[in-house]
Short mmCIF file of C-alpha atoms and ligand atoms in Angstrom, two decimals:
data_model
loop_
_atom_site.label_atom_id
_atom_site.label_comp_id
_atom_site.label_asym_id
_atom_site.label_seq_id
_atom_site.Cartn_x
_atom_site.Cartn_y
_atom_site.Cartn_z
CA MET T 1321 136.93 -4.68 91.06
CA SER T 1322 135.12 -7.46 92.95
CA ASP T 1323 132.92 -9.64 90.78
CA LEU T 1324 129.97 -8.42 92.84
CA ASP T 1325 130.79 -4.86 91.78
CA GLN T 1326 129.86 -5.71 88.21
CA VAL T 1327 127.06 -3.63 86.75
CA ILE T 1328 123.76 -5.05 85.48
CA THR T 1329 123.76 -4.20 81.78
CA GLY T 1330 120.94 -6.38 80.43
CA TYR T 1331 117.28 -6.43 81.49
CA ARG T 1332 114.69 -8.42 79.52
CA VAL T 1333 111.09 -9.27 80.42
CA TRP T 1334 108.80 -11.88 78.81
CA HIS T 1335 105.10 -12.63 79.31
CA CYS T 1336 104.68 -16.36 78.69
CA ARG T 1337 101.67 -18.62 78.34
CA LEU T 1338 102.19 -22.23 79.39
CA PRO T 1339 99.63 -24.88 78.35
CA VAL T 1340 98.50 -27.19 81.18
CA ARG T 1341 97.36 -30.80 81.20
CA SER T 1342 93.98 -30.49 82.89
CA LYS T 1343 91.47 -28.27 84.61
CA ARG T 1344 92.24 -27.55 88.27
CA SER T 1345 89.74 -26.07 90.68
CA HIS T 1346 90.68 -24.28 93.87
CA GLY T 1347 88.26 -22.58 96.27
CA ILE T 1348 88.62 -19.16 94.72
CA GLY T 1349 89.07 -20.03 91.09
CA THR T 1350 89.83 -22.46 88.30
CA VAL T 1351 92.73 -22.81 85.89
CA SER T 1352 92.33 -24.56 82.57
CA ASP T 1353 94.05 -24.46 79.16
CA ALA T 1354 97.09 -22.49 80.31
CA CYS T 1355 98.72 -20.49 83.07
CA GLU T 1356 100.75 -17.34 82.57
CA VAL T 1357 104.10 -16.31 83.99
CA VAL T 1358 106.40 -13.33 83.53
CA LEU T 1359 110.12 -13.99 83.19
CA LEU T 1360 113.02 -11.67 83.98
CA ARG T 1361 116.58 -12.12 82.74
CA LEU T 1362 119.36 -9.91 84.12
CA THR T 1363 122.80 -9.83 82.46
CA LEU T 1364 126.09 -8.69 84.01
CA GLU T 1365 128.99 -6.96 82.28
CA ASP T 1366 130.81 -10.30 81.89
CA GLY T 1367 127.75 -11.92 80.26
CA THR T 1368 126.58 -13.90 83.32
CA GLU T 1369 122.79 -14.29 83.26
CA GLY T 1370 120.38 -14.54 86.21
CA TRP T 1371 116.73 -15.54 85.91
CA GLY T 1372 113.54 -14.95 87.85
CA GLU T 1373 109.84 -15.66 87.39
CA ALA T 1374 106.70 -13.85 88.50
CA ALA T 1375 103.86 -16.36 88.74
CA ALA T 1376 100.71 -14.37 89.36
CA TRP T 1377 97.20 -15.75 89.71
CA SER T 1378 94.64 -12.98 89.27
CA VAL T 1379 92.27 -14.26 91.98
CA PHE T 1380 95.03 -14.71 94.55
CA THR T 1381 98.07 -12.48 94.21
CA GLY T 1382 97.41 -10.34 91.14
CA SER T 1383 97.55 -10.41 87.35
CA PRO T 1384 100.44 -11.27 85.02
CA GLU T 1385 99.82 -7.93 83.29
CA ALA T 1386 100.51 -6.15 86.61
CA SER T 1387 103.67 -8.24 87.11
CA PHE T 1388 104.84 -7.38 83.60
CA ALA T 1389 104.21 -3.65 84.09
CA ALA T 1390 105.87 -3.67 87.51
CA LEU T 1391 109.02 -5.25 86.08
CA ASP T 1392 109.08 -3.52 82.70
CA ARG T 1393 108.08 0.00 83.71
CA TYR T 1394 108.54 0.60 87.44
CA ILE T 1395 111.43 -1.68 88.50
CA ARG T 1396 113.58 -1.61 85.34
CA PRO T 1397 114.90 1.96 85.89
CA LEU T 1398 116.02 1.02 89.41
CA VAL T 1399 118.08 -1.94 88.20
CA GLU T 1400 119.74 -1.03 84.90
CA GLY T 1401 123.30 0.20 85.51
CA ARG T 1402 123.34 -0.80 89.19
CA LYS T 1403 125.95 -3.01 90.86
CA LEU T 1404 125.06 -6.58 91.76
CA SER T 1405 126.29 -5.84 95.30
CA ASP T 1406 123.38 -3.37 95.64
CA ARG T 1407 120.87 -6.26 96.01
CA PRO T 1408 119.47 -5.31 99.47
CA ALA T 1409 119.05 -1.65 98.47
CA LEU T 1410 117.52 -2.62 95.12
CA MET T 1411 114.95 -4.84 96.81
CA ALA T 1412 114.04 -2.08 99.28
CA GLN T 1413 113.63 0.40 96.41
CA ALA T 1414 111.55 -2.05 94.35
CA ARG T 1415 109.18 -2.52 97.29
CA ARG T 1416 108.66 1.25 97.45
CA ALA T 1417 108.46 1.79 93.67
CA VAL T 1418 105.24 -0.12 93.10
CA ALA T 1419 102.60 -1.29 95.56
CA HIS T 1420 101.70 -5.00 95.83
CA CYS T 1421 103.04 -6.96 92.78
CA THR T 1422 104.91 -9.28 95.16
CA GLU T 1423 105.48 -11.78 92.34
CA ALA T 1424 107.42 -9.16 90.33
CA LYS T 1425 109.62 -8.44 93.36
CA ALA T 1426 110.12 -12.20 93.81
CA ALA T 1427 111.28 -12.41 90.17
CA LEU T 1428 113.76 -9.58 90.75
CA GLU T 1429 115.21 -11.12 93.92
CA SER T 1430 115.40 -14.54 92.27
CA ALA T 1431 117.36 -13.12 89.32
CA LEU T 1432 119.69 -11.15 91.61
CA LEU T 1433 120.34 -14.20 93.81
CA ASP T 1434 120.87 -16.37 90.72
CA LEU T 1435 123.50 -13.89 89.48
CA GLU T 1436 125.19 -13.65 92.87
CA GLY T 1437 125.30 -17.43 93.27
CA ARG T 1438 126.78 -17.85 89.79
CA VAL T 1439 129.40 -15.15 90.40
CA ARG T 1440 130.36 -16.58 93.81
CA GLY T 1441 130.12 -20.24 92.73
CA LEU T 1442 127.49 -21.02 95.39
CA PRO T 1443 123.95 -22.38 95.19
CA VAL T 1444 121.29 -19.79 96.11
CA ALA T 1445 120.37 -21.86 99.19
CA ARG T 1446 123.86 -21.17 100.58
CA LEU T 1447 123.26 -17.43 100.18
CA LEU T 1448 120.11 -17.82 102.27
CA GLY T 1449 121.34 -20.10 105.06
CA PRO T 1450 124.48 -21.85 106.31
CA ASP T 1451 123.44 -25.49 106.09
CA PRO T 1452 120.73 -26.20 103.48
CA LYS T 1453 118.86 -29.50 103.36
CA SER T 1454 119.83 -31.61 100.34
CA SER T 1455 116.22 -32.50 99.50
CA VAL T 1456 112.66 -31.55 100.47
CA PRO T 1457 109.62 -33.90 100.53
CA LEU T 1458 107.20 -33.11 97.70
CA SER T 1459 103.44 -32.62 98.12
CA VAL T 1460 101.17 -32.67 95.05
CA SER T 1461 97.73 -31.09 94.98
CA ILE T 1462 94.64 -33.08 94.02
CA ALA T 1463 92.41 -30.50 92.37
CA ASP T 1464 90.74 -31.93 89.26
CA PRO T 1465 86.94 -31.52 89.27
CA ASP T 1466 86.95 -34.96 87.59
CA PHE T 1467 88.11 -37.13 90.49
CA ASP T 1468 88.69 -40.13 88.20
CA GLN T 1469 91.48 -38.14 86.55
CA ASP T 1470 92.97 -37.45 89.98
CA ILE T 1471 92.84 -41.14 90.85
CA ARG T 1472 95.03 -41.79 87.80
CA LEU T 1473 97.38 -39.02 89.00
CA LEU T 1474 97.43 -40.58 92.50
CA GLU T 1475 98.50 -43.90 91.01
CA ARG T 1476 101.32 -42.17 89.15
CA LEU T 1477 102.37 -40.29 92.30
CA THR T 1478 102.43 -43.49 94.32
CA ALA T 1479 104.58 -45.13 91.64
CA ASP T 1480 106.92 -42.10 91.76
CA GLY T 1481 107.31 -42.42 95.54
CA VAL T 1482 105.41 -39.20 96.36
CA GLY T 1483 103.94 -39.63 99.85
CA ILE T 1484 102.12 -36.32 100.41
CA VAL T 1485 99.00 -34.97 98.71
CA LYS T 1486 96.87 -31.91 99.32
CA LEU T 1487 93.19 -32.20 98.53
CA LYS T 1488 91.72 -28.98 97.17
CA THR T 1489 88.25 -28.52 98.65
CA GLY T 1490 85.44 -25.99 98.76
CA PHE T 1491 84.96 -25.55 95.01
CA ARG T 1492 81.92 -27.83 94.48
CA ASP T 1493 80.09 -29.12 97.57
CA HIS T 1494 80.79 -30.58 100.98
CA ALA T 1495 79.60 -34.09 100.03
CA PHE T 1496 82.13 -34.18 97.15
CA ASP T 1497 84.92 -33.19 99.57
CA LEU T 1498 83.93 -35.88 102.10
CA ARG T 1499 83.61 -38.53 99.37
CA ARG T 1500 87.10 -37.81 98.06
CA LEU T 1501 88.60 -37.82 101.57
CA GLU T 1502 86.94 -41.17 102.24
CA HIS T 1503 88.40 -42.53 99.01
CA LEU T 1504 91.90 -41.32 99.86
CA ARG T 1505 91.78 -42.79 103.35
CA THR T 1506 90.42 -46.13 102.08
CA HIS T 1507 92.48 -46.67 98.94
CA PHE T 1508 95.67 -44.72 99.68
CA PRO T 1509 96.05 -45.25 103.45
CA ALA T 1510 99.81 -44.59 103.46
CA LEU T 1511 99.47 -41.06 102.06
CA ASP T 1512 100.02 -37.97 104.20
CA VAL T 1513 96.82 -36.06 103.31
CA ARG T 1514 96.37 -32.32 103.77
CA VAL T 1515 93.28 -30.23 102.94
CA ASP T 1516 93.21 -26.76 101.35
CA TYR T 1517 90.04 -24.69 100.87
CA ASN T 1518 91.71 -21.70 99.18
CA GLN T 1519 89.12 -19.36 100.82
CA GLY T 1520 86.28 -21.40 99.30
CA LEU T 1521 83.82 -21.22 102.22
CA THR T 1522 81.73 -18.54 103.85
CA ALA T 1523 82.20 -18.17 107.60
CA ASP T 1524 79.00 -20.12 108.35
CA GLU T 1525 79.92 -22.91 105.92
CA ALA T 1526 83.37 -23.19 107.44
CA LEU T 1527 82.09 -23.39 111.01
CA ALA T 1528 79.80 -26.28 109.98
CA GLN T 1529 82.03 -28.15 107.51
CA VAL T 1530 85.58 -27.91 108.85
CA PRO T 1531 84.90 -30.03 111.98
CA GLU T 1532 83.48 -32.79 109.74
CA VAL T 1533 86.51 -32.73 107.48
CA ALA T 1534 88.73 -32.79 110.58
CA ARG T 1535 87.35 -36.26 111.43
CA PHE T 1536 89.44 -37.63 108.57
CA ALA T 1537 92.51 -36.43 110.49
CA PRO T 1538 94.32 -34.59 107.70
CA THR T 1539 97.78 -33.30 108.65
CA PHE T 1540 96.34 -29.79 108.43
CA ILE T 1541 93.39 -27.80 107.08
CA GLU T 1542 94.31 -24.69 105.14
CA GLN T 1543 92.58 -21.34 104.67
CA PRO T 1544 88.86 -22.26 104.73
CA VAL T 1545 87.67 -18.63 104.55
CA ALA T 1546 88.51 -15.32 102.88
CA PHE T 1547 91.99 -13.91 103.50
CA HIS T 1548 90.66 -10.95 105.50
CA ASP T 1549 88.45 -13.02 107.80
CA TYR T 1550 90.91 -13.35 110.67
CA ASP T 1551 88.03 -13.63 113.19
CA THR T 1552 86.63 -16.83 111.63
CA MET T 1553 90.11 -18.32 111.24
CA ALA T 1554 90.66 -17.80 114.99
CA ARG T 1555 87.24 -19.30 115.82
CA LEU T 1556 87.86 -22.35 113.60
CA ARG T 1557 91.10 -22.99 115.39
CA GLY T 1558 89.14 -23.55 118.57
CA LEU T 1559 86.77 -26.07 116.95
CA THR T 1560 89.26 -28.79 116.06
CA ASP T 1561 92.55 -30.30 117.16
CA ILE T 1562 93.71 -30.50 113.52
CA PRO T 1563 96.23 -27.73 112.79
CA LEU T 1564 94.78 -24.80 110.85
CA LEU T 1565 97.08 -23.22 108.28
CA ALA T 1566 97.01 -19.72 106.85
CA ASP T 1567 97.89 -19.16 103.19
CA GLU T 1568 96.06 -16.25 101.55
CA SER T 1569 95.84 -14.50 104.97
CA VAL T 1570 99.64 -14.25 105.22
CA PHE T 1571 101.65 -12.73 102.38
CA GLY T 1572 104.70 -11.25 104.10
CA PRO T 1573 106.22 -10.67 107.54
CA GLU T 1574 103.73 -7.88 108.31
CA ASP T 1575 100.76 -10.27 107.91
CA MET T 1576 102.63 -12.96 109.86
CA ALA T 1577 103.01 -10.62 112.82
CA ARG T 1578 99.28 -9.88 112.81
CA ALA T 1579 98.35 -13.56 112.34
CA ILE T 1580 100.45 -14.49 115.38
CA ARG T 1581 99.02 -11.62 117.43
CA GLU T 1582 95.44 -12.60 116.62
CA GLY T 1583 96.02 -16.36 116.93
CA ILE T 1584 94.51 -17.27 113.56
CA CYS T 1585 96.63 -20.32 112.68
CA ASP T 1586 98.87 -23.17 113.79
CA GLY T 1587 101.03 -22.96 110.69
CA VAL T 1588 101.64 -21.01 107.50
CA SER T 1589 102.22 -21.52 103.80
CA VAL T 1590 105.39 -19.67 102.82
CA LYS T 1591 105.62 -18.65 99.15
CA VAL T 1592 108.19 -16.48 97.47
CA MET T 1593 105.43 -15.13 95.20
CA LYS T 1594 103.51 -13.82 98.25
CA SER T 1595 106.41 -12.55 100.32
CA GLY T 1596 108.11 -10.76 97.42
CA GLY T 1597 111.15 -13.04 97.31
CA PRO T 1598 112.96 -15.74 99.26
CA VAL T 1599 114.59 -13.38 101.78
CA ARG T 1600 111.26 -12.14 103.14
CA GLY T 1601 109.80 -15.66 102.78
CA ALA T 1602 112.55 -16.97 105.07
CA GLU T 1603 111.69 -14.18 107.51
CA VAL T 1604 108.04 -15.34 107.57
CA ALA T 1605 109.23 -18.89 108.34
CA ARG T 1606 111.49 -17.68 111.16
CA MET T 1607 108.70 -15.61 112.70
CA ALA T 1608 106.33 -18.58 112.52
CA ALA T 1609 108.82 -20.91 114.20
CA GLU T 1610 109.54 -18.42 116.98
CA ALA T 1611 105.80 -18.33 117.69
CA GLY T 1612 105.63 -22.15 117.74
CA LEU T 1613 103.92 -22.43 114.33
CA SER T 1614 104.74 -24.88 111.53
CA ALA T 1615 105.43 -24.01 107.89
CA TYR T 1616 105.57 -25.55 104.42
CA GLY T 1617 106.80 -24.25 101.08
CA GLY T 1618 103.91 -23.44 98.77
CA ASP T 1619 103.78 -22.52 95.10
CA MET T 1620 101.57 -20.72 92.62
CA PHE T 1621 100.97 -21.82 89.00
CA GLU T 1622 104.69 -21.76 88.29
CA SER T 1623 107.16 -23.17 85.83
CA GLY T 1624 110.29 -24.92 87.12
CA LEU T 1625 111.99 -21.50 87.09
CA GLY T 1626 109.44 -20.29 89.64
CA HIS T 1627 109.93 -23.41 91.76
CA LEU T 1628 113.71 -22.99 92.01
CA PRO T 1629 113.99 -19.97 94.35
CA GLY T 1630 111.25 -21.53 96.49
CA LEU T 1631 113.13 -24.82 96.69
CA HIS T 1632 116.38 -23.05 97.61
CA MET T 1633 114.49 -21.05 100.28
CA VAL T 1634 112.80 -24.12 101.80
CA ALA T 1635 116.11 -26.01 101.79
CA ALA T 1636 117.79 -23.10 103.58
CA CYS T 1637 115.07 -22.78 106.24
CA PRO T 1638 115.15 -25.39 109.02
CA GLU T 1639 111.87 -23.82 110.20
CA ILE T 1640 110.01 -25.19 107.14
CA THR T 1641 109.30 -28.79 108.15
CA LEU T 1642 106.16 -29.76 106.20
CA GLY T 1643 107.73 -30.20 102.77
CA CYS T 1644 107.04 -28.30 99.56
CA GLU T 1645 104.57 -28.16 96.70
CA PHE T 1646 106.77 -27.50 93.72
CA TYR T 1647 105.00 -30.02 91.50
CA GLN T 1648 103.62 -27.98 88.60
CA ALA T 1649 106.62 -28.30 86.31
CA ARG T 1650 106.61 -32.10 86.56
CA TYR T 1651 102.93 -32.96 86.86
CA TYR T 1652 100.87 -30.07 85.49
CA LEU T 1653 102.56 -28.19 82.65
CA VAL T 1654 102.51 -29.73 79.20
CA GLU T 1655 106.14 -28.64 78.92
CA ASP T 1656 108.36 -26.88 81.44
CA LEU T 1657 110.64 -23.97 80.54
CA LEU T 1658 113.82 -25.27 82.20
CA ASP T 1659 116.66 -26.88 80.27
CA GLY T 1660 116.63 -29.74 82.78
CA GLU T 1661 114.39 -31.20 85.45
CA ILE T 1662 114.53 -30.80 89.23
CA GLU T 1663 115.35 -34.33 90.37
CA LEU T 1664 112.71 -36.27 92.30
CA LYS T 1665 114.17 -38.99 94.54
CA ASP T 1666 112.28 -41.07 97.11
CA GLY T 1667 109.37 -38.62 97.00
CA ALA T 1668 111.56 -35.57 97.63
CA LEU T 1669 112.88 -32.83 95.34
CA VAL T 1670 116.66 -32.76 95.28
CA LEU T 1671 118.24 -29.32 95.68
CA PRO T 1672 120.39 -28.52 92.62
CA THR T 1673 123.99 -28.15 93.77
CA GLY T 1674 125.34 -26.02 90.92
CA PRO T 1675 125.93 -22.28 91.25
CA GLY T 1676 122.95 -19.92 91.41
CA LEU T 1677 119.57 -21.54 90.95
CA GLY T 1678 121.34 -24.54 89.37
CA LEU T 1679 119.17 -24.70 86.25
CA CYS T 1680 118.04 -22.10 83.73
CA PRO T 1681 115.35 -21.75 81.07
CA ASP T 1682 115.78 -23.18 77.61
CA PRO T 1683 115.81 -20.15 75.23
CA ASP T 1684 113.83 -21.99 72.55
CA ARG T 1685 111.10 -22.94 75.03
CA VAL T 1686 110.92 -19.36 76.30
CA ALA T 1687 110.62 -18.03 72.75
CA ALA T 1688 107.89 -20.56 71.93
CA ALA T 1689 105.94 -19.68 75.10
CA GLU T 1690 106.09 -15.90 74.68
CA TRP T 1691 102.58 -14.55 74.56
CA THR T 1692 102.21 -11.89 71.90
CA LYS T 1693 98.44 -11.73 71.43
CA ARG T 1694 97.98 -8.74 73.68
MG1 MG Z 1120 96.83 -22.76 99.79
#
C-alpha cells in the first residue's frame, strides 16, 4: 500500500476565538476584541496529522458558524474513511456538497495538502509548483481608527524591516484618508504604500475621491466600491493611471474570468479563503497573469495556521509578484495558535522548509482558544 493510500480515520473541528490587540476598521466593517476561526484536524491511519483553518469574516466571506457547519455536518461524511490520494475528488465533492463557505473548503484542502506533504516529505509549496520562492515580502495593513496607534505600529514595522504597508480607507471620511496618506508620504518616504477601501465607498464617492487619493501615487488602489459593482470598477480604472485592484469582486476563477472580460481591474488579491483553497487560488493567479494583471497574496483575520497555506501558495506562484499580507499572527493577535513563528527576515516571510505546512498548532493554545459559549 502506498502511503497516499492511507485512509483518513480522524476528523475534528474546533471553533476558536482569538483575542486581538486593537480595533481595526475596514470599509465594510470593524473588528475589535477578538476574531474567530474554525480549525480542522485530519488524522491518517499511521497517526499523521494535517491541519487547516477557515477564517471567515461575516461581512466579507461568511460567518464562522457557517464554516463550522460546513465542515462538521456537510463535508465530514465525504472525508471520513477516504484515501488521502482522493484529494482532487474530495475537493470537487466538497464544492458541490455545500454552497459558498469557501473558507471551509480552504481548511479542508489545507489539511489534505498538509497530510500529503508530511507523508511525501515535501513542503506544501512543492506540491503546488516546481520551484517555490524561499521568501515573500510582507505587507502590513494600517487600519486603526486611532492613527496615533498606527504610527507606533509603523515605527515597529520599520524597525522590523517591513517595507510595505496598506492603508485601509473609506471607513471614516475622505479628509482622514488624505491626512494619513500625507503623513505616510512625509514621515515614512521609503515605504511602499498601497490603499484598500474594502468596498467602503458608494459609486459617486469613489468617482470623486479615488482620483484625489491617486495623486499620492500608491502602488495600487483596491476595491473602492461594492463587490458587485463591476461597472464602477471599470469606470474608475479609466480615471487614473494608478493600478486598480479587485479583492471582494473576485473570489475564485469564475469571478476572475468575468473581471478580465469586463476590464474591471489591473490586478487581483488572491486569498485561499476566497478561492476555496490554494489550488484554485493559484488558478486565479495564473489567469490574472495570462491577462496581463498583477497579483498579491491577501489574508483574512487569520491565525498563523491560516497564513501557512497562503504563504505556500504565494511562494509556489511566480505570477504573484506584489508580496503577501500574512501579518495577523505576528502583529495583531494577542497570541497565535502555532507552536512556532513564521520567520520574518529582511521584511519578508520565510517559507518553512519542513514537510507539509512546516508548522502546526500548539494543542494547549487550541484548547484554550476553543469557544464554547454558543
Ligand atoms: Mg482587500
